[in-house]
Amino acid sequence: MLAIGALLRKALTLSMLKQAWEKVAANKGMAGVDGETIEALAPQIDTVLRQITREVIHGNYQPKPLLRIWVERPGKSPRGLAIPTVRDRILQTSLTLVLTPKVEAELEDCSYAYRQGRSVRMAVGRIGFYQRQGYHWIVDADIESFFDTIPHADLLARLQAIAPEPALIDLVEQWLTTPVQYGDQLTVPNQGIPQGSPISPMLANLYLDTLDEALLDAEHILIRYADDFIVLAKSRKHAEAALDVTKDVLERLALRLNPLKTRIVHFDEGLEFLGWYFVRSLAIPRSWPDTMPQNFRTTSPPQSTKQPADDASGEPLPAETESQTVNQSEALEQTDETEDHDFSPVLPPLAPLQRTLYLVDKQTRLSVGNQRYTVERDGKAILDLPAHQVDQIMLFGPIQVTTQALQLAAQHDCSVSYLSYLGRYYGRFDPASGQQVTLLQAQFACHADIPFQLDIARQIVAAKLHNSRLVLARSQRYQEPDARDLSVNQRLKQIEQSLKTAASMESLRGSEGAAASLYWKMFAQLAPESWQFSKRQARPAPDPVNAMLSLGYTLLYQAAAGLLQARSLNAHLGMLHSPGGTHLALASDIMEVFRAYVVDATVLRLLRSGQLDPQAFTITSGACRLGHDTIRTFIRALEDRFNSIQQHPQTGAEMDLRRIIDHDILSLAKAFRANDANEFQATRWR
């Protein structure tokens, strides 16, 4: 019997193997060399999973040979795949699920392939972001036969550093050296990882993380999708330096660049990357229709050099494409003003995920060094981050910030928000950015149109009440059946339906106020008694629940404000909320839709979980002051909520919550441009 470590033991549990089986079955891949199909295994799956566990524990497990198949690719030689049997795929998938958190902790933000919540679309959007910052030179690199030439010993050593379990490493080594069967021939690989195996994508990312770290440490801008990557630079000289670093690191990794496919180009020349044509300021998918209007054809797209292949095993392959248009300089938004074609404008791409640095300890100081933010406490550096990895900085209380830090933030289009320790918003430092005059003109015109304003406000309040009802209904599941009061939800639904006939803003706000009174009454019943929450009171917050709610709303407000400004909308011109002073009324409008679903649900979950101490706070002059640990736990939980990947209830697309907020903002911008309130669709969860 083998000595099984904690990670492998977890992968061999019945629950984890069942989860792996479900993923393999959902992929609907083909049978391996044994001819055993997913359909044949399904009736006996529990027995099969227990047998797999016994074989590994007793040292009897032996993977069957991989089935070599060839996938045709137009204009290129066929792609060779090596397909494990269904049983082997289940075990590989289970171990991959267990190892993924360990590997994810090692990977850099510049890596987009095979990672939950990341996609080709995000990589393309990030390229557009850096192009707008002046990174116009590109190292277009190609690793020669990457998957076939990775050295096993170096890869296993990298894996062992994060998963030091001999039995686990031996198991992975078996998969790497499993013979490949093609017809009557068996070939035993001495290097490379098999394309078609569930564990291969994760191993590929882990091995190339060394390249990512080296380029980022040298302050180069890297966008990598598996073995396809580009490095962006502001000058040809810097691009050449990045290419030199790349060659040196790959040589240490026993890999090499393909000299015929590696080059330094300028965006004006155009290039193809991940199935997209980058031509000057445009990013156009390879599937762009032939009917594209002439005013977009600034340069003929280069001929495709890569085609996606279908993986017969159902596992992901390096080449992914998406059939939507990303426009890096908002040119597509301007097409609705062109009258000589019948091309329908599309919404611009979702903004890149806002990666936020929170500073809450008044003893800390934010400075810079070598294009990196440095957080210091008592003269010692406690955190060091590359500037390109931070999109937003939020300062709670009297945090010291150097002039150089603000200058670096401006260079990288990073906003800095100033808040009190309790979360009250003071102001925001925003780098200068180009405004879309036509969009702003449309926004101002719509703001002056009272019927339009009322229509948008109705939708916002209706969506707010709908989502509030959903949060209450979900939270009531934790109550005893006889303690559930469904009348509040029914009354909220009646108020929501009555909004259709609200004839004035005063009437609408009155209905919203009545709904809020009912909502907070039910919220108080759902909060555990130990927290002694009775009603919502914002300023000053008299208790820790109100303090957390206020802090959460401030962070949500900032997220909405940042996305509005990123989309070149004036955040002061609200539809539901009246503009005035420093209040970003439109940010308050947008956040209404998400208050309950993002903040209230997070607070309720923390109250029930026991992660927070109801006594960990102080009261000063009638205001509740949360403890450091409470603030950190709450912010971490809220960030987890923001970063969670969900299916958009209206479009069905998978995205994180910030992008769902951004989707509402894009929808609102479209309504402004069309002067049609029906174009705005506020998010309603189901």
XYZ file of C-alpha atoms in Angstrom:
686
model
C 0.000 0.000 0.000
C 1.333 3.430 -0.973
C 1.929 6.280 1.452
C -0.765 8.669 0.258
C -0.395 12.401 0.964
C -3.224 14.793 1.769
C -3.667 16.130 -1.779
C -3.813 12.732 -3.451
C -6.018 11.402 -0.655
C -8.483 14.202 -1.338
C -8.437 13.428 -5.065
C -9.296 9.808 -4.277
C -12.359 10.575 -2.168
C -15.632 9.416 -3.662
C -17.065 12.939 -3.663
C -14.118 14.374 -5.606
C -14.078 11.479 -8.075
C -17.816 11.933 -8.645
C -17.240 15.608 -9.347
C -14.533 14.632 -11.815
C -16.822 12.063 -13.434
C -19.500 14.698 -13.932
C -17.012 16.957 -15.718
C -15.758 14.138 -17.936
C -19.300 13.026 -18.748
C -20.351 16.610 -19.536
C -17.478 16.907 -22.037
C -18.956 13.959 -23.987
C -15.547 12.852 -25.192
C -14.718 9.701 -27.122
C -13.566 6.343 -25.790
C -9.880 5.520 -25.428
C -7.911 2.444 -26.545
C -10.155 0.123 -24.505
C -13.277 1.223 -26.389
C -15.114 1.913 -23.124
C -17.500 4.830 -23.577
C -18.989 7.299 -21.105
C -22.405 5.759 -21.707
C -21.091 2.286 -20.844
C -19.551 3.489 -17.560
C -22.527 5.492 -16.343
C -24.646 2.604 -14.886
C -21.708 1.251 -12.849
C -19.903 4.498 -12.054
C -19.854 4.153 -8.237
C -18.203 0.742 -8.536
C -15.706 2.066 -11.080
C -14.730 5.019 -8.878
C -14.137 2.778 -5.859
C -12.047 0.458 -8.030
C -9.890 3.394 -9.189
C -9.307 4.392 -5.550
C -8.285 0.853 -4.546
C -5.899 0.502 -7.484
C -4.070 3.722 -6.654
C -3.903 3.094 -2.892
C -2.584 -0.458 -3.348
C -0.107 0.551 -6.050
C -1.863 -1.443 -8.755
C -2.960 1.485 -10.904
C -1.538 1.486 -14.410
C -2.842 3.936 -17.018
C -3.752 2.423 -20.348
C -2.023 3.667 -23.533
C -3.202 6.894 -25.085
C -5.135 6.741 -28.334
C -3.499 8.780 -31.094
C -5.927 10.585 -33.348
C -5.398 13.332 -35.908
C -7.592 16.381 -36.310
C -7.659 18.017 -39.709
C -6.962 21.761 -39.861
C -7.592 23.799 -43.012
C -4.344 24.982 -44.561
C -2.168 23.283 -41.935
C -0.912 19.848 -41.057
C -3.255 17.814 -38.832
C -3.022 18.248 -35.055
C -2.078 15.108 -33.137
C -4.060 14.375 -29.988
C -3.400 11.643 -27.413
C -6.645 10.547 -25.734
C -6.658 8.723 -22.360
C -9.351 6.192 -21.533
C -12.436 7.491 -19.770
C -11.301 5.936 -16.466
C -7.896 7.601 -16.708
C -9.545 10.903 -17.592
C -11.662 10.698 -14.430
C -8.604 10.235 -12.206
C -6.644 12.957 -14.009
C -9.577 15.356 -13.696
C -9.963 14.636 -9.979
C -6.297 15.341 -9.294
C -6.471 18.459 -11.468
C -9.398 19.773 -9.406
C -7.378 19.288 -6.225
C -4.154 20.770 -7.591
C -5.715 23.763 -9.336
C -5.864 26.027 -6.217
C -2.182 25.289 -5.566
C -1.209 26.054 -9.145
C -3.472 29.123 -9.325
C -1.630 30.623 -6.362
C 1.571 30.481 -8.429
C 0.225 31.914 -11.683
C 0.394 35.550 -12.755
C -2.437 37.794 -13.927
C -0.970 37.914 -17.442
C -1.924 34.258 -18.027
C -5.429 33.753 -19.469
C -5.727 30.144 -20.698
C -7.410 27.258 -18.880
C -8.266 29.392 -15.828
C -11.721 29.886 -14.365
C -13.077 33.339 -15.057
C -10.496 34.085 -17.766
C -10.912 33.964 -21.503
C -9.647 35.047 -24.898
C -12.022 37.996 -24.649
C -10.328 39.219 -21.478
C -6.871 38.848 -23.011
C -7.948 40.850 -26.056
C -9.461 43.536 -23.845
C -6.226 43.787 -21.873
C -4.248 44.258 -25.070
C -6.526 47.167 -25.946
C -5.976 48.684 -22.511
C -2.198 48.706 -22.917
C -2.382 49.948 -26.483
C -4.265 52.987 -25.219
C -1.437 53.541 -22.720
C 1.058 53.855 -25.581
C 2.317 50.270 -25.858
C 2.372 50.119 -29.671
C 5.236 47.674 -30.279
C 4.660 43.941 -30.005
C 6.867 40.906 -29.626
C 4.781 38.305 -31.461
C 6.325 35.068 -30.200
C 5.858 31.394 -31.002
C 7.372 28.551 -28.964
C 8.473 25.753 -31.235
C 6.576 22.487 -30.543
C 5.856 23.564 -26.971
C 3.587 20.712 -25.862
C 5.873 18.104 -27.406
C 9.169 19.355 -25.946
C 8.532 20.154 -22.259
C 11.180 18.230 -20.277
C 9.573 15.859 -17.808
C 12.149 16.206 -15.033
C 11.947 20.006 -14.895
C 8.148 19.981 -15.023
C 7.881 17.400 -12.222
C 10.359 19.365 -10.105
C 8.182 22.482 -10.521
C 5.100 20.482 -9.529
C 6.864 18.909 -6.561
C 7.708 22.366 -5.201
C 3.986 23.070 -4.649
C 2.790 19.475 -4.097
C 5.579 17.594 -2.285
C 3.911 14.177 -2.270
C 5.962 11.339 -3.832
C 2.923 9.198 -4.690
C 1.257 12.137 -6.431
C 4.388 13.007 -8.425
C 4.824 9.348 -9.426
C 1.235 9.280 -10.661
C 1.734 12.379 -12.819
C 4.984 10.941 -14.159
C 3.107 7.782 -15.201
C 0.691 9.913 -17.215
C 3.524 11.830 -18.879
C 5.302 8.634 -19.952
C 2.228 6.609 -20.910
C 2.761 4.979 -24.340
C 0.809 6.398 -27.268
C -0.925 3.866 -29.511
C -1.446 4.535 -33.215
C -2.625 1.489 -35.118
C -0.352 -1.368 -34.063
C 2.495 0.913 -32.975
C 3.276 2.000 -29.404
C 5.511 5.024 -28.793
C 6.841 5.893 -25.327
C 7.392 9.668 -24.947
C 10.489 10.890 -23.115
C 9.411 14.546 -23.136
C 6.314 16.655 -23.719
C 2.776 16.546 -22.335
C -0.108 14.903 -24.209
C -2.652 17.227 -25.791
C -6.009 15.685 -24.958
C -5.262 14.812 -21.315
C -7.258 16.742 -18.666
C -4.179 17.518 -16.580
C -2.068 18.886 -19.449
C -3.448 22.462 -19.562
C -2.691 23.001 -15.870
C 0.818 21.559 -16.246
C 1.468 23.777 -19.273
C 0.521 26.907 -17.316
C 2.657 25.845 -14.374
C 5.725 25.292 -16.537
C 5.451 28.625 -18.369
C 4.903 30.552 -15.132
C 8.700 30.878 -14.938
C 8.605 32.847 -18.191
C 5.762 35.016 -16.879
C 7.651 35.850 -13.691
C 10.872 36.697 -15.527
C 9.190 39.072 -17.972
C 7.093 40.779 -15.285
C 10.106 41.142 -12.984
C 11.877 42.859 -15.883
C 8.841 45.211 -16.075
C 7.628 43.985 -19.454
C 3.932 43.766 -20.357
C 3.015 40.169 -21.167
C -0.270 38.669 -22.394
C -0.103 34.860 -22.511
C -2.681 32.283 -23.539
C -1.071 28.838 -23.068
C 1.967 28.818 -25.389
C 0.668 31.760 -27.452
C 1.913 35.062 -26.075
C 2.838 38.614 -26.965
C 4.921 41.210 -25.121
C 3.888 44.868 -25.461
C 6.352 47.742 -25.391
C 6.418 51.511 -25.906
C 9.426 51.391 -28.234
C 11.143 48.952 -30.524
C 14.190 49.057 -28.244
C 12.133 47.864 -25.269
C 10.522 45.177 -27.433
C 13.979 43.922 -28.431
C 14.989 43.805 -24.760
C 11.851 41.778 -23.980
C 12.677 39.369 -26.794
C 16.170 38.866 -25.358
C 14.730 38.060 -21.930
C 12.262 35.637 -23.517
C 15.011 33.785 -25.377
C 17.171 33.485 -22.253
C 14.336 32.155 -20.078
C 13.122 29.674 -22.684
C 16.658 28.387 -23.092
C 16.763 27.675 -19.351
C 13.421 25.878 -19.743
C 14.848 23.746 -22.576
C 12.449 25.411 -25.017
C 13.107 27.620 -28.015
C 11.328 30.203 -30.111
C 10.416 29.428 -33.679
C 12.558 31.978 -35.576
C 10.250 31.900 -38.596
C 7.162 32.801 -36.563
C 8.659 35.197 -33.995
C 8.885 38.879 -34.882
C 8.653 42.438 -33.588
C 5.813 44.417 -35.155
C 3.906 47.669 -34.678
C 0.131 47.812 -34.291
C 0.014 49.819 -37.523
C 1.401 46.780 -39.363
C -1.246 44.475 -37.875
C -0.951 40.999 -36.416
C -3.067 37.936 -35.675
C -3.256 36.648 -32.099
C -5.696 34.169 -30.531
C -7.925 34.227 -33.579
C -8.194 38.034 -33.640
C -6.796 40.521 -36.140
C -5.250 43.565 -34.466
C -5.205 46.348 -37.023
C -4.219 49.785 -35.757
C -6.876 50.590 -33.139
C -9.230 47.742 -33.989
C -9.425 44.156 -32.793
C -11.465 42.067 -35.219
C -12.329 38.372 -34.775
C -11.279 36.011 -37.536
C -14.962 35.213 -38.098
C -15.739 38.879 -38.946
C -18.266 38.887 -41.811
C -17.274 39.727 -45.381
C -19.901 42.478 -45.311
C -17.786 44.577 -42.932
C -18.165 48.214 -44.007
C -15.301 49.794 -45.873
C -14.645 52.433 -43.236
C -13.419 49.622 -40.936
C -11.038 48.081 -43.466
C -8.077 50.273 -42.690
C -5.744 47.415 -43.550
C -6.446 44.026 -45.069
C -6.310 41.419 -42.313
C -3.346 39.064 -42.617
C -4.000 35.476 -43.585
C -4.797 33.210 -40.688
C -1.903 31.173 -39.450
C -3.767 29.139 -36.832
C -7.086 27.366 -36.811
C -8.892 26.022 -33.760
C -9.177 22.268 -33.565
C -11.902 20.221 -31.968
C -10.604 17.999 -29.217
C -12.072 14.540 -29.527
C -11.645 13.936 -25.801
C -13.754 16.968 -24.930
C -10.825 18.674 -23.145
C -9.715 22.252 -23.958
C -7.084 22.994 -26.559
C -4.740 25.991 -26.679
C -6.482 27.739 -29.577
C -9.767 29.357 -28.541
C -11.748 31.963 -30.394
C -14.786 34.070 -29.623
C -17.062 35.543 -32.240
C -17.599 39.025 -30.836
C -15.941 42.285 -31.805
C -13.658 44.128 -29.434
C -12.920 47.722 -30.408
C -9.958 49.109 -28.547
C -10.505 52.794 -29.194
C -14.329 52.827 -29.091
C -14.521 53.275 -32.898
C -17.420 50.849 -33.094
C -19.471 53.002 -30.762
C -19.183 55.780 -33.332
C -20.644 53.733 -36.164
C -24.204 54.636 -35.261
C -23.414 58.101 -36.628
C -22.402 56.775 -40.068
C -25.252 56.924 -42.552
C -23.785 55.179 -45.582
C -24.154 51.603 -44.359
C -26.661 49.424 -42.617
C -24.200 47.975 -40.078
C -25.719 47.547 -36.616
C -23.489 48.917 -33.866
C -22.595 46.524 -31.059
C -21.839 47.203 -27.424
C -18.128 47.770 -26.791
C -16.172 45.171 -24.815
C -16.549 44.827 -21.085
C -13.949 46.781 -19.154
C -11.032 44.826 -17.704
C -11.540 43.508 -14.205
C -10.744 46.206 -11.638
C -7.990 44.797 -9.441
C -8.172 46.779 -6.225
C -5.508 47.440 -3.604
C -7.154 48.175 -0.237
C -5.146 49.945 2.502
C -6.886 50.106 5.893
C -4.027 50.338 8.397
C -3.249 53.984 9.244
C 0.359 52.990 9.985
C 0.990 52.107 6.341
C 2.591 54.221 3.624
C 2.282 53.800 -0.144
C 5.405 54.545 -2.168
C 7.012 53.294 -5.381
C 10.156 51.700 -6.697
C 11.003 50.331 -10.139
C 7.460 50.790 -11.485
C 6.020 48.898 -8.506
C 3.821 49.971 -5.613
C 5.408 49.377 -2.223
C 3.331 49.246 0.958
C 5.418 49.998 4.056
C 4.755 49.766 7.761
C 7.281 51.052 10.296
C 9.811 51.574 7.511
C 9.593 47.954 6.298
C 8.073 46.816 3.010
C 5.155 44.447 3.632
C 3.776 44.295 0.066
C 5.218 44.865 -3.387
C 3.055 44.909 -6.535
C 3.779 45.700 -10.202
C 1.904 48.867 -11.177
C 0.302 47.216 -14.197
C -1.452 44.739 -11.897
C -3.397 47.423 -9.981
C -6.385 49.256 -11.482
C -7.777 50.924 -8.370
C -6.403 51.907 -4.946
C -8.731 52.540 -2.003
C -7.355 54.324 1.073
C -9.223 54.065 4.391
C -8.187 56.696 6.888
C -4.962 58.768 7.022
C -2.821 56.591 4.754
C 0.333 58.328 3.532
C 0.749 58.353 -0.258
C 3.859 59.734 -1.956
C 3.727 62.038 -4.959
C 5.629 59.413 -6.918
C 2.874 56.887 -6.163
C 0.231 59.238 -7.572
C 2.382 59.864 -10.651
C 2.760 56.112 -11.183
C -1.010 55.683 -10.790
C -1.580 58.349 -13.427
C 0.811 56.637 -15.841
C -1.102 53.362 -15.488
C -4.611 54.861 -15.537
C -5.141 53.765 -11.915
C -7.646 55.668 -9.758
C -7.058 56.395 -6.060
C -10.092 56.773 -3.776
C -9.955 58.496 -0.379
C -12.335 57.315 2.342
C -12.614 57.721 6.071
C -11.753 54.780 8.268
C -15.495 54.145 8.550
C -15.836 54.128 4.770
C -17.209 57.634 4.087
C -16.228 58.796 0.623
C -14.051 61.952 0.489
C -12.860 62.099 -3.084
C -11.100 60.393 -5.913
C -7.921 60.902 -7.912
C -8.580 60.003 -11.540
C -5.958 60.176 -14.290
C -6.937 62.341 -17.224
C -8.640 60.291 -19.934
C -10.224 61.132 -23.250
C -13.968 61.727 -23.116
C -16.337 60.714 -25.859
C -17.963 63.987 -26.700
C -20.863 62.470 -28.645
C -21.723 60.093 -25.821
C -21.609 62.906 -23.283
C -23.812 65.062 -25.494
C -26.340 62.231 -25.692
C -26.195 61.723 -21.912
C -26.814 65.397 -21.180
C -29.715 65.483 -23.657
C -31.338 62.423 -22.074
C -30.834 63.833 -18.593
C -32.837 66.892 -19.630
C -35.624 64.686 -21.050
C -37.964 64.183 -18.053
C -39.989 61.244 -19.520
C -36.732 59.462 -20.468
C -35.323 60.096 -16.997
C -38.452 58.685 -15.355
C -38.426 55.568 -17.561
C -34.826 54.774 -16.591
C -35.507 55.449 -12.912
C -38.523 53.083 -13.016
C -36.357 50.291 -14.378
C -33.691 50.862 -11.721
C -36.149 50.770 -8.810
C -38.049 47.790 -10.255
C -34.823 45.807 -10.645
C -33.752 46.812 -7.133
C -37.010 45.511 -5.633
C -36.864 42.327 -7.710
C -33.318 41.547 -6.560
C -34.164 42.484 -2.957
C -37.052 40.007 -2.974
C -34.698 37.332 -4.281
C -32.158 37.920 -1.494
C -34.873 37.743 1.148
C -36.353 34.568 -0.337
C -32.969 32.846 -0.449
C -32.119 33.902 3.098
C -35.473 32.645 4.394
C -34.401 29.126 3.490
C -32.245 29.185 6.624
C -35.267 29.860 8.815
C -37.517 27.246 10.306
C -40.610 26.790 8.072
C -42.981 28.118 10.711
C -40.859 31.280 11.152
C -41.004 32.331 7.514
C -43.043 35.425 6.696
C -43.839 35.406 2.982
C -46.174 38.386 3.159
C -43.291 40.887 2.871
C -42.113 39.353 -0.390
C -45.645 39.449 -1.750
C -46.053 43.102 -0.759
C -42.696 43.990 -2.341
C -43.807 42.288 -5.532
C -47.025 44.346 -5.543
C -45.023 47.566 -5.121
C -42.693 46.495 -7.923
C -45.642 45.930 -10.261
C -47.178 49.288 -9.309
C -44.053 51.139 -10.485
C -45.228 50.796 -14.089
C -47.853 53.457 -13.445
C -45.678 55.847 -11.381
C -46.338 59.178 -13.077
C -43.658 61.263 -11.376
C -40.266 60.951 -9.724
C -41.850 61.856 -6.368
C -44.313 58.967 -6.695
C -41.528 56.596 -7.668
C -39.356 57.590 -4.733
C -42.329 57.246 -2.411
C -42.869 53.653 -3.556
C -39.162 52.964 -3.143
C -39.275 54.302 0.430
C -42.285 52.136 1.314
C -40.525 49.074 -0.087
C -37.356 49.895 1.872
C -39.297 49.989 5.127
C -40.685 46.497 4.469
C -37.341 45.166 3.290
C -35.338 46.261 6.341
C -38.002 44.932 8.677
C -37.563 41.478 7.133
C -33.752 41.863 6.993
C -33.753 42.461 10.772
C -35.684 39.222 11.282
C -33.130 37.317 9.197
C -30.103 38.671 11.107
C -29.097 36.462 14.092
C -30.311 37.866 17.416
C -26.750 38.130 18.759
C -26.122 41.028 16.362
C -29.043 43.085 17.731
C -29.866 44.703 14.397
C -33.248 46.435 14.405
C -33.282 48.980 11.565
C -31.190 50.530 8.817
C -29.388 53.720 9.833
C -26.594 55.008 7.631
C -24.974 58.022 9.312
C -23.761 57.525 11.854
C -23.938 53.724 11.815
C -24.997 52.797 15.367
C -24.065 49.093 15.230
C -21.698 46.734 13.381
C -24.330 45.487 10.910
C -25.139 49.024 9.793
C -21.416 49.808 9.677
C -20.752 46.834 7.394
C -23.686 47.735 5.162
C -22.447 51.325 4.837
C -18.904 50.193 4.089
C -20.174 47.714 1.507
C -22.303 50.340 -0.214
C -19.310 52.678 -0.352
C -17.190 50.021 -2.052
C -20.024 49.173 -4.454
C -20.458 52.900 -5.179
C -16.751 53.168 -5.982
C -16.877 50.147 -8.283
C -19.820 51.669 -10.177
C -18.124 55.079 -10.331
C -14.929 53.613 -11.721
C -16.744 51.656 -14.407
C -18.848 54.678 -15.378
C -15.751 56.793 -15.798
C -14.038 54.004 -17.714
C -16.986 54.119 -20.129
C -16.688 57.911 -20.528
C -20.021 58.653 -18.864
C -20.504 61.586 -16.495
C -21.060 59.939 -13.115
C -22.640 63.103 -11.662
C -25.752 63.068 -13.882
C -28.143 60.683 -12.166
C -31.543 59.553 -13.376
C -33.057 58.438 -10.057
C -30.758 60.404 -7.755
C -30.488 64.157 -8.123
C -27.058 65.541 -9.040
C -25.382 67.943 -6.661
C -22.005 68.754 -5.157
C -19.496 65.918 -5.226
C -22.186 63.230 -5.233
C -21.783 60.857 -8.198
C -25.526 60.463 -8.654
C -25.340 58.088 -11.620
C -23.046 55.758 -9.627
C -25.734 55.719 -6.922
C -28.313 54.876 -9.613
C -26.308 51.947 -10.938
C -25.552 50.541 -7.506
C -29.247 50.453 -6.498
C -29.750 47.429 -8.730
C -26.907 45.565 -6.982
C -27.189 46.659 -3.335
C -29.086 43.640 -2.055
C -27.502 41.008 -4.271
C -23.904 42.108 -3.666
C -23.707 43.771 -0.247
C -26.764 42.691 1.771
C -26.366 39.037 0.806
C -22.669 39.139 1.812
C -23.490 40.684 5.194
C -26.207 38.117 5.933
C -23.896 35.267 4.978
C -21.155 36.547 7.298
C -23.606 37.033 10.164
C -24.778 33.428 9.863
C -21.324 31.920 9.306
C -19.863 32.810 12.692
C -16.714 34.273 11.095
C -17.265 37.604 12.856
C -17.449 38.485 16.537
C -20.578 40.573 17.325
C -18.578 42.291 20.096
C -15.545 43.248 17.960
C -16.382 46.943 17.654
C -16.355 50.189 19.602
C -18.884 53.032 19.818
C -17.513 56.578 19.714
C -19.905 59.553 19.781
C -22.746 57.323 18.667
C -20.819 55.887 15.683
C -19.821 52.232 15.440
C -16.159 51.587 14.685
C -15.393 48.132 13.297
C -12.261 46.299 14.366
C -9.366 45.641 11.967
C -10.131 41.924 11.709
C -13.814 42.591 11.012
C -12.987 45.049 8.226
C -10.496 42.663 6.633
C -12.879 39.713 6.807
C -15.734 41.766 5.370
C -13.668 43.246 2.525
C -12.307 39.799 1.670
C -15.836 38.353 1.574
C -17.082 41.248 -0.556
C -14.173 40.860 -2.980
C -14.955 37.146 -3.253
C -18.519 38.163 -4.128
C -17.325 40.650 -6.754
C -14.955 38.108 -8.290
C -17.398 35.191 -8.340
C -18.187 33.938 -11.833
C -21.895 33.853 -12.555
C -24.192 33.412 -15.490
C -25.667 36.721 -16.522
C -29.436 36.247 -15.986
C -30.388 37.947 -19.244
C -27.578 37.066 -21.688
C -26.525 33.684 -20.296
C -22.842 34.660 -20.582
C -20.502 33.782 -17.720
C -18.851 36.797 -16.098
C -17.842 38.185 -12.725
C -20.071 40.647 -10.868
C -18.060 43.722 -11.860
C -18.623 42.842 -15.490
C -22.317 42.367 -14.840
C -22.383 45.898 -13.407
C -20.438 47.030 -16.466
C -22.992 45.322 -18.694
C -25.712 47.531 -17.173
C -23.561 50.606 -17.781
C -23.013 49.659 -21.422
C -26.731 49.094 -21.791
C -27.399 52.555 -20.337
C -24.866 54.129 -22.713
C -26.668 52.466 -25.596
C -29.969 53.937 -24.365
C -28.395 57.393 -24.242
C -27.075 57.099 -27.788
C -30.384 55.823 -29.149
C -32.437 58.229 -26.998
C -34.570 55.177 -26.177
C -35.020 54.142 -22.531
C -36.118 50.655 -23.643
C -32.513 49.937 -24.675
C -31.571 49.932 -20.977
C -31.992 46.548 -19.317
C -31.177 46.486 -15.591
C -29.934 43.133 -14.290
C -32.548 40.958 -12.595
C -31.426 37.707 -11.008
C -33.621 34.650 -11.094
